mmCIF file with all atom_site columns, C-alpha atoms in Angstrom:
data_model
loop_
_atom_site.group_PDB
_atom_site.id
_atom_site.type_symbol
_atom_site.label_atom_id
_atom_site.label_alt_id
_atom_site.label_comp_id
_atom_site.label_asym_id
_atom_site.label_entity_id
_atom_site.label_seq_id
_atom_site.pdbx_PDB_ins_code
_atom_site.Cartn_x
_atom_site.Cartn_y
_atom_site.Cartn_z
_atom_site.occupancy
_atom_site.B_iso_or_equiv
_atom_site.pdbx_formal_charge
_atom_site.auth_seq_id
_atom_site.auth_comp_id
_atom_site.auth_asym_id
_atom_site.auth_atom_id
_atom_site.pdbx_PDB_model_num
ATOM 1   C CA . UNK A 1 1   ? 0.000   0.000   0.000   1.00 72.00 ? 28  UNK A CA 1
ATOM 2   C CA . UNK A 1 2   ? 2.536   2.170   0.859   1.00 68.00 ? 29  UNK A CA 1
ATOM 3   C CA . UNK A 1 3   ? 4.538   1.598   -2.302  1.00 68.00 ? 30  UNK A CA 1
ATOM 4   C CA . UNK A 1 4   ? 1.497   1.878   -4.286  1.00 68.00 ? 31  UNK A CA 1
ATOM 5   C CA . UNK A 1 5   ? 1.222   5.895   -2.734  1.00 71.00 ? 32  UNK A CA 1
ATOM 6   C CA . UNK A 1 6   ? 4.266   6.871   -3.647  1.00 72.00 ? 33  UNK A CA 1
ATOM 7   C CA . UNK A 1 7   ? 5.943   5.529   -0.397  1.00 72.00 ? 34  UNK A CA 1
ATOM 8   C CA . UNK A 1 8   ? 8.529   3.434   -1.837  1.00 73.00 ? 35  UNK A CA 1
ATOM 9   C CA . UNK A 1 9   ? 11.006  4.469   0.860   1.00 78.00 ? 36  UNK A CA 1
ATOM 10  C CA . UNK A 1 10  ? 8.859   3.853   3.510   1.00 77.00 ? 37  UNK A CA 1
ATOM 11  C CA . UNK A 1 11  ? 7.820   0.104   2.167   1.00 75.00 ? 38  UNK A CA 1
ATOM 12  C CA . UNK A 1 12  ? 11.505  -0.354  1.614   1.00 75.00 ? 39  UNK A CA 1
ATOM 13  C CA . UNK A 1 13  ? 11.845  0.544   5.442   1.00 75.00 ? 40  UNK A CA 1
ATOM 14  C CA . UNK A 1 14  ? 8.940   -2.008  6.809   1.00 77.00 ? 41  UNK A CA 1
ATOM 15  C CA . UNK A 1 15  ? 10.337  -4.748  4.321   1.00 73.00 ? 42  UNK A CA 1
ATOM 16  C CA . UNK A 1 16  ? 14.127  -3.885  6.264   1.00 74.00 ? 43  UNK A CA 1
ATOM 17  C CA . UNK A 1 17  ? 12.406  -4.003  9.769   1.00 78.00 ? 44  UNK A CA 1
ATOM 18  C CA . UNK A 1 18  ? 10.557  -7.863  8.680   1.00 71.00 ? 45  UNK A CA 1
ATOM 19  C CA . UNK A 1 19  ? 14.257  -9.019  7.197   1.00 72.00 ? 46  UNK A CA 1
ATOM 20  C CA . UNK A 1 20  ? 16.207  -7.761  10.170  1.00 77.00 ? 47  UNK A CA 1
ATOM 21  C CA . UNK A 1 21  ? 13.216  -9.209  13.151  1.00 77.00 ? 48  UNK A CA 1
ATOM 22  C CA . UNK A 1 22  ? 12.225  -12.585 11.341  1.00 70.00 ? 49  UNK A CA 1
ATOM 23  C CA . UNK A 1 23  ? 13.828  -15.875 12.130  1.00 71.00 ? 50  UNK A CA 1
ATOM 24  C CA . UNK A 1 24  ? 15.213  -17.186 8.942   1.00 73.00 ? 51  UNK A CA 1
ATOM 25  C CA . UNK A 1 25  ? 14.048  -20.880 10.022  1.00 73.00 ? 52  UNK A CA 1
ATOM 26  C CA . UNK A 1 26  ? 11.004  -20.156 11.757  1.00 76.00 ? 53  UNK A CA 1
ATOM 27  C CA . UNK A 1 27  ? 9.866   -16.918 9.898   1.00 72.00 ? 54  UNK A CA 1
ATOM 28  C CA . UNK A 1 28  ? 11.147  -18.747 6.186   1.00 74.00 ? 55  UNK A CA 1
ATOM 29  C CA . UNK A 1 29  ? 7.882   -17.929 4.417   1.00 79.00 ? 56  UNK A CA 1
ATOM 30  C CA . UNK A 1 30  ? 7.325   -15.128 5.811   1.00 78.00 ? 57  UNK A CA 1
ATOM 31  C CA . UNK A 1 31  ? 10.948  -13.830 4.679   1.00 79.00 ? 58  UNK A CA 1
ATOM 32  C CA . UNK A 1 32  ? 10.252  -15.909 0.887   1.00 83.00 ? 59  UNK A CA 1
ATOM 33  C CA . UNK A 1 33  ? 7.033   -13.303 1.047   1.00 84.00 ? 60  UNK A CA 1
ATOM 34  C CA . UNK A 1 34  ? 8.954   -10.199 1.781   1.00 84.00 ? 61  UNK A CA 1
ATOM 35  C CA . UNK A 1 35  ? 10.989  -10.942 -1.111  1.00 87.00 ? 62  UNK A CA 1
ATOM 36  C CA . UNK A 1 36  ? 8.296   -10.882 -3.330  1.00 89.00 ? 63  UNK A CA 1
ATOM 37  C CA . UNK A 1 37  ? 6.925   -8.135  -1.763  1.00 88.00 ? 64  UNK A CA 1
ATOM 38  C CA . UNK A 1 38  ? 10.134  -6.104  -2.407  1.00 90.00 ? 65  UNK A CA 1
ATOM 39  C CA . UNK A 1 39  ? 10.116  -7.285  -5.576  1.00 93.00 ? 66  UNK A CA 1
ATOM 40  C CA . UNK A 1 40  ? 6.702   -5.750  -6.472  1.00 89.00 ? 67  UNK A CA 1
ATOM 41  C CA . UNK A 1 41  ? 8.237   -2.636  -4.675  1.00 91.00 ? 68  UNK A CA 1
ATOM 42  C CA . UNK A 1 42  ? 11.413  -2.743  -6.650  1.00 93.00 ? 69  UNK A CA 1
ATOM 43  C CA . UNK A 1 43  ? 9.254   -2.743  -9.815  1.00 93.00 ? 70  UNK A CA 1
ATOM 44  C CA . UNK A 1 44  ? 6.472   -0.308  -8.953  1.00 89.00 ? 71  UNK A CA 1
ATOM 45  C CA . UNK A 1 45  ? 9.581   2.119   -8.452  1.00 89.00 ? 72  UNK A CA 1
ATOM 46  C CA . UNK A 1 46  ? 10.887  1.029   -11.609 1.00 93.00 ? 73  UNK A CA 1
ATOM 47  C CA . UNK A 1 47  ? 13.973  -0.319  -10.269 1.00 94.00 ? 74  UNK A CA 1
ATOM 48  C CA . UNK A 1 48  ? 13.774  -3.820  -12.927 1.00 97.00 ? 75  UNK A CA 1
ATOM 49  C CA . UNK A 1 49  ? 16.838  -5.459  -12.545 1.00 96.00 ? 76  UNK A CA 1
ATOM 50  C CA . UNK A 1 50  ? 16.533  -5.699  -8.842  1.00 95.00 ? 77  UNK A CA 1
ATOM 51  C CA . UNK A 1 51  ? 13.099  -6.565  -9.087  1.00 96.00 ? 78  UNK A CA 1
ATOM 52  C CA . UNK A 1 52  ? 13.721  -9.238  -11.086 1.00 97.00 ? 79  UNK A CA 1
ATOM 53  C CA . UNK A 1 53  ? 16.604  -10.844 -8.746  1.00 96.00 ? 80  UNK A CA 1
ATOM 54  C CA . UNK A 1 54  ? 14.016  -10.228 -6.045  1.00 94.00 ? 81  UNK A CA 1
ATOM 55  C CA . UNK A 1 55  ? 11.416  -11.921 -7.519  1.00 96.00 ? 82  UNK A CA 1
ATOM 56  C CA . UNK A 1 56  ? 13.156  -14.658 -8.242  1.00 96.00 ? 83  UNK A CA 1
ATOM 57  C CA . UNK A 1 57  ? 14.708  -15.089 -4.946  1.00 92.00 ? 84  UNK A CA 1
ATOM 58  C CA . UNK A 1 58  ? 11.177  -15.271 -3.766  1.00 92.00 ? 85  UNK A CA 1
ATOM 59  C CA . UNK A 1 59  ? 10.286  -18.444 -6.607  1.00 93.00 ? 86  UNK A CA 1
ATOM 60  C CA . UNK A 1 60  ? 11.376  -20.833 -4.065  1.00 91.00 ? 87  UNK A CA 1
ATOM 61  C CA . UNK A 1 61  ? 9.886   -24.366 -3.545  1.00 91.00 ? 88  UNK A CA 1
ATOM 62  C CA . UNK A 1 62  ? 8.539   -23.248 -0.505  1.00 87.00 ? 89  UNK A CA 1
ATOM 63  C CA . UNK A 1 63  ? 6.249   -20.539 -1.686  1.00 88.00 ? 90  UNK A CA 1
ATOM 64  C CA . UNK A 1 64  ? 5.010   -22.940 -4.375  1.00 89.00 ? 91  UNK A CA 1
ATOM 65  C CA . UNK A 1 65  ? 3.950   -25.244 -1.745  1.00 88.00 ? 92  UNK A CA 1
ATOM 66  C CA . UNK A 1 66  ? 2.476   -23.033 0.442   1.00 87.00 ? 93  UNK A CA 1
ATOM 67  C CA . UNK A 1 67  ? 1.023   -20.036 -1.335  1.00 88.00 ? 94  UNK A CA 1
ATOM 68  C CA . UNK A 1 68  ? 0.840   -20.993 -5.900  1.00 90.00 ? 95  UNK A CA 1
ATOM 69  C CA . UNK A 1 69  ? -0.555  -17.542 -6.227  1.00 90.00 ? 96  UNK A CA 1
ATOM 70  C CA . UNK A 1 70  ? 2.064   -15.571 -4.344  1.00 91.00 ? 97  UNK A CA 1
ATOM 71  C CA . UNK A 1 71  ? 4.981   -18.021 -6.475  1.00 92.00 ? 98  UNK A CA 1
ATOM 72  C CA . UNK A 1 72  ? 2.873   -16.511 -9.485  1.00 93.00 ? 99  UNK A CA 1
ATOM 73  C CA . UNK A 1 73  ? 3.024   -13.424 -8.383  1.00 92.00 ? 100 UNK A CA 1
ATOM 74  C CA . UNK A 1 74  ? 6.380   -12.947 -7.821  1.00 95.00 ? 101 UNK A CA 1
ATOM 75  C CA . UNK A 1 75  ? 6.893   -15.034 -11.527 1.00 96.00 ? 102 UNK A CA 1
ATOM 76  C CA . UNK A 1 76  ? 4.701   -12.085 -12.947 1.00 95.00 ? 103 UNK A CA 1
ATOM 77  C CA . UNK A 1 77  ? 6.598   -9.391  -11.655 1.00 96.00 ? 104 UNK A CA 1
ATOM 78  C CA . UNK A 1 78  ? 10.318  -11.586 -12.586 1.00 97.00 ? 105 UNK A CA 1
ATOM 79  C CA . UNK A 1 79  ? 8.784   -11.577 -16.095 1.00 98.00 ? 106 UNK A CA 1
ATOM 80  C CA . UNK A 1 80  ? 7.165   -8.134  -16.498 1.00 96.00 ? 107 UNK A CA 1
ATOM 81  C CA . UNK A 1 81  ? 10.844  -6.807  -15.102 1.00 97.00 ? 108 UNK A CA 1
ATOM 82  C CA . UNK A 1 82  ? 12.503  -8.808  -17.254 1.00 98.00 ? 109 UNK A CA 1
ATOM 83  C CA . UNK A 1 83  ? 10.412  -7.085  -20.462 1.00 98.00 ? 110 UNK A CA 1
ATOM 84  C CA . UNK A 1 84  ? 10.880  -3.416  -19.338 1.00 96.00 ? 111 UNK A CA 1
ATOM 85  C CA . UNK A 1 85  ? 14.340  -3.980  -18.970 1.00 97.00 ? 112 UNK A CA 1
ATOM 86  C CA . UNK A 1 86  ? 14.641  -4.995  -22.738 1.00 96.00 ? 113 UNK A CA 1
ATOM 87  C CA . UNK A 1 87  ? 16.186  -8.785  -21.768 1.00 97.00 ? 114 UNK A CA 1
ATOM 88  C CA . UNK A 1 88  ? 13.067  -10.163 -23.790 1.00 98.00 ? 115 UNK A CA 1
ATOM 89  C CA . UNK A 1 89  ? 15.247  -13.182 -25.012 1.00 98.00 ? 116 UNK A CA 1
ATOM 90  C CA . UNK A 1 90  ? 15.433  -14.412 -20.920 1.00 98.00 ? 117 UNK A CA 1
ATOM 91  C CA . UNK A 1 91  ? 11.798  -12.985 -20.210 1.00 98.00 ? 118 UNK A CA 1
ATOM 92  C CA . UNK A 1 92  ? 10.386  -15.112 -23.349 1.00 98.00 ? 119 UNK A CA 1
ATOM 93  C CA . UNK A 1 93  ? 12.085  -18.662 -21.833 1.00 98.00 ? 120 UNK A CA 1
ATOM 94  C CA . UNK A 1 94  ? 10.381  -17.415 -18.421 1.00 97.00 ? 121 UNK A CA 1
ATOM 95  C CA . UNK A 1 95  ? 7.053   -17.256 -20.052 1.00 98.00 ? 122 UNK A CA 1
ATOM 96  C CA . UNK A 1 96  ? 7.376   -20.409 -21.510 1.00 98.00 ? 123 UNK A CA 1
ATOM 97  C CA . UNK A 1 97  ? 8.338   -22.118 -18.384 1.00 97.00 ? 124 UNK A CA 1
ATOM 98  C CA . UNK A 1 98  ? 5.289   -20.474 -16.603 1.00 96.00 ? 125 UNK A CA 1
ATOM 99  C CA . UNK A 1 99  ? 3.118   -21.635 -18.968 1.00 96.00 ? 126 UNK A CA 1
ATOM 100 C CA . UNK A 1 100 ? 4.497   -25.228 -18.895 1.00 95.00 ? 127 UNK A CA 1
ATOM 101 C CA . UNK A 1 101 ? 3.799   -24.599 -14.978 1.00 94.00 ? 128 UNK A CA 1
ATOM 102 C CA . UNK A 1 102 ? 0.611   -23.677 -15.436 1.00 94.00 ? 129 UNK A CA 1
ATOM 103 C CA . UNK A 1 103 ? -0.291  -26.949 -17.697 1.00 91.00 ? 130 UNK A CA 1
ATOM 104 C CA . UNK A 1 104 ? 0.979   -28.772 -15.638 1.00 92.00 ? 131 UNK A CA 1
ATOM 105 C CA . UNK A 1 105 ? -0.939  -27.287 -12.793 1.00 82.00 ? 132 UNK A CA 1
ATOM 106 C CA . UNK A 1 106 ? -4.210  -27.898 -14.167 1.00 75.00 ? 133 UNK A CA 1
ATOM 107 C CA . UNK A 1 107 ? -5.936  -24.768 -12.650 1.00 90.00 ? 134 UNK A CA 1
ATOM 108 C CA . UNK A 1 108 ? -7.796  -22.605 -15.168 1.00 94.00 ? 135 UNK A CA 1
ATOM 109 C CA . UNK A 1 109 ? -6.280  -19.580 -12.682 1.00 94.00 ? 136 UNK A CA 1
ATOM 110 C CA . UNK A 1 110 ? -2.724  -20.250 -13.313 1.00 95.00 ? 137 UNK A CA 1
ATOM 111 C CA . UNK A 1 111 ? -3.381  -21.027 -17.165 1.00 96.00 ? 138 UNK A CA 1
ATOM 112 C CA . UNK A 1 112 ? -4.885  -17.345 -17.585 1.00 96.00 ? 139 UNK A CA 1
ATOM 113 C CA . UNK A 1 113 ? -2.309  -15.920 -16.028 1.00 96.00 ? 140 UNK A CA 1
ATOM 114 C CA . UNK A 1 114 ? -0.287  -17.695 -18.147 1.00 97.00 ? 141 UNK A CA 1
ATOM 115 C CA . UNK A 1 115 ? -2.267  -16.792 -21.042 1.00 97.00 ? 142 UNK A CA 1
ATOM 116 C CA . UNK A 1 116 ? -1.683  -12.637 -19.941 1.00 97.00 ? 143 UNK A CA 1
ATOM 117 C CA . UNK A 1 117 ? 2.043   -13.250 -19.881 1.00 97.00 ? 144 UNK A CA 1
ATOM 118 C CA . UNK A 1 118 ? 1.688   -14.866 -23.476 1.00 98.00 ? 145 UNK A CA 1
ATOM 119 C CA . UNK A 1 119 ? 0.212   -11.087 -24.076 1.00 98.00 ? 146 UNK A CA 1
ATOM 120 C CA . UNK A 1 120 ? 2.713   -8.758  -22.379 1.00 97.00 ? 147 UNK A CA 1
ATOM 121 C CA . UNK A 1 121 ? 5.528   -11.058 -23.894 1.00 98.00 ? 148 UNK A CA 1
ATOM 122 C CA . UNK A 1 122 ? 4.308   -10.473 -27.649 1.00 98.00 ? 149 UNK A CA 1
ATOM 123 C CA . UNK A 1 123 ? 3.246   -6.504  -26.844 1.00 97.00 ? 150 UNK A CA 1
ATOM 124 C CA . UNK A 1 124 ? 6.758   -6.543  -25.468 1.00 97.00 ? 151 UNK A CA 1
ATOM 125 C CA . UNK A 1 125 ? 8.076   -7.813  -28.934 1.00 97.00 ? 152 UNK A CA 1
ATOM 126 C CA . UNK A 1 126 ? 5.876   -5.598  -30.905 1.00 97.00 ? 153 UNK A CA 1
ATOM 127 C CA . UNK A 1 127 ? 3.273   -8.724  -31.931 1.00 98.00 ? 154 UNK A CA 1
ATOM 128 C CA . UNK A 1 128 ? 0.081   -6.785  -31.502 1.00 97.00 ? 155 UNK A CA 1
ATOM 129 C CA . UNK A 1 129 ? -1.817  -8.691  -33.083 1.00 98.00 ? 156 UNK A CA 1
ATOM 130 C CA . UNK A 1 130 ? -0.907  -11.210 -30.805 1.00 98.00 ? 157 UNK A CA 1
ATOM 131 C CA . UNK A 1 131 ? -0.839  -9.543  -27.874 1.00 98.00 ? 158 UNK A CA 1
ATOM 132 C CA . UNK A 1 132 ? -4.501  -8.615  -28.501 1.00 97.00 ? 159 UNK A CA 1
ATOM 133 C CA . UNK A 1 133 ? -5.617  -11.643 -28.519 1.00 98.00 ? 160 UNK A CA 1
ATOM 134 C CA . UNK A 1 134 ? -3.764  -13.259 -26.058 1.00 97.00 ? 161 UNK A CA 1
ATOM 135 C CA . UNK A 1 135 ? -5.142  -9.746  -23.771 1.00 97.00 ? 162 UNK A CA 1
ATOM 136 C CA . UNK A 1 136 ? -8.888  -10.688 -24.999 1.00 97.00 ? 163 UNK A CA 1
ATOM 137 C CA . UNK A 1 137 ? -8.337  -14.630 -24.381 1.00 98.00 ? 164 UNK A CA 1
ATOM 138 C CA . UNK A 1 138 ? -6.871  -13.730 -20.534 1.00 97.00 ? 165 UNK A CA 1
ATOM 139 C CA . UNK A 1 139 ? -10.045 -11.442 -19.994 1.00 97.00 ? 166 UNK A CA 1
ATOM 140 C CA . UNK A 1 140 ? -12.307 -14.026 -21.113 1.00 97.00 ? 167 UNK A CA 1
ATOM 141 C CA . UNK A 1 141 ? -11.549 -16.637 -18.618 1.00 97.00 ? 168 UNK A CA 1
ATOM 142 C CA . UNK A 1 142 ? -11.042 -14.162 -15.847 1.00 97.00 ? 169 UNK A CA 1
ATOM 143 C CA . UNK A 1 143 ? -14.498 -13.617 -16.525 1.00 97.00 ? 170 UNK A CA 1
ATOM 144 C CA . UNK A 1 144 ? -15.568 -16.922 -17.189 1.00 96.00 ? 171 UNK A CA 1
ATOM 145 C CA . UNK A 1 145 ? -13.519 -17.376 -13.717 1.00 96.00 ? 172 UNK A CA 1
ATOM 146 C CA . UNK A 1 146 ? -15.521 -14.437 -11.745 1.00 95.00 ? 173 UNK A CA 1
ATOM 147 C CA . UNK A 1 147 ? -12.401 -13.963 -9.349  1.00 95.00 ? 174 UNK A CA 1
ATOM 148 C CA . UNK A 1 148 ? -12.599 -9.863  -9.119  1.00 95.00 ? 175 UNK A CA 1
ATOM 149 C CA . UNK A 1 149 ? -8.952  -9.929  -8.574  1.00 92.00 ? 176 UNK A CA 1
ATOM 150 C CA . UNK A 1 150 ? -8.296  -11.557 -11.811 1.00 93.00 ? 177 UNK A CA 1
ATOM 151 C CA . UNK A 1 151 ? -10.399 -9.394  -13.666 1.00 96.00 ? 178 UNK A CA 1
ATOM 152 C CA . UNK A 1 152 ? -8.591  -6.357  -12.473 1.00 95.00 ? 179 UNK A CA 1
ATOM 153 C CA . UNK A 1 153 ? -5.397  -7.594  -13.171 1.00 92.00 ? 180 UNK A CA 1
ATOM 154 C CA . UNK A 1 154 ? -5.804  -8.878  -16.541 1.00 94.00 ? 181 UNK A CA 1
ATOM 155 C CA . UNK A 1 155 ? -7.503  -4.948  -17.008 1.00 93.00 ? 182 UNK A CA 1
ATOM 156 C CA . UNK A 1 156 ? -4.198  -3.281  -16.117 1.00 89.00 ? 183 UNK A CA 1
#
């Protein structure tokens, strides 16, 4: 929230204050989640490159386990840093393993997401054709889905 204001510096300093009083065996998903949540922070400030190492410090096999949409999360931010900092060639082989995650997943959820990432990769490389329908294909099953959430992300 704060981030999202205009606070970056003062997200950054609650994000410090989690790192520096969490246990990294007891507190280890809530420390996997403050990556990705400095991730998101790192990105919203436009900071890619260390958003992307954040997010993908936060991919770990213990946020899969325990939270698939905060793993996705923190995949969608890896990938959407990954595009605005022009290294489409690595962001393209992260879309493709997300969506080979997501088929494998078998949740319509993770396959739309999927399916948005398909978009922002091709808008990325100038398919707009593409990218428009891969946008129009993500809406439709986040409505088909009826998860307000999804809706308003695939909107952005």
């Amino acid at each position: 929230m704060l981030a999202g204001n205009g606070r970056s510096r003062d997200a950054d300093e609650l994000i410090a204050l989690i790192r520096t009083s969490s246990d990294v065996t007891e507190d280890a998903i809530v420390r996997v989640e403050t990556e990705a949540l400095a991730a998101n922070v790192a990105f919203q400030r436009g900071d890619y490159a260390e958003a992307a190492e954040l997010a993908a410090a936060a991919m770990t096999p213990v946020l899969r386990a325990t939270n698939w949409q905060d793993y996705a999360a923190a995949w969608l931010v890896r990938i959407r840093s990954l595009q605005r900092a022009g290294e489409l060639q690595t962001a393209a082989r992260e879309v493709a393993a997300f969506g080979a995650w997501a088929e494998a997943g078998a949740n319509a959820r993770q396959r739309m997401y999927a399916t948005l990432m398909q978009a922002d990769q091709a808008r990325a490389e100038r398919d707009t054709a593409k990218a428009l329908q891969c946008y129009v294909d993500a809406m439709t099953s986040a409505e088909r889905l009826g998860i307000p959430e999804d809706v308003v992300v695939v909107g952005e």
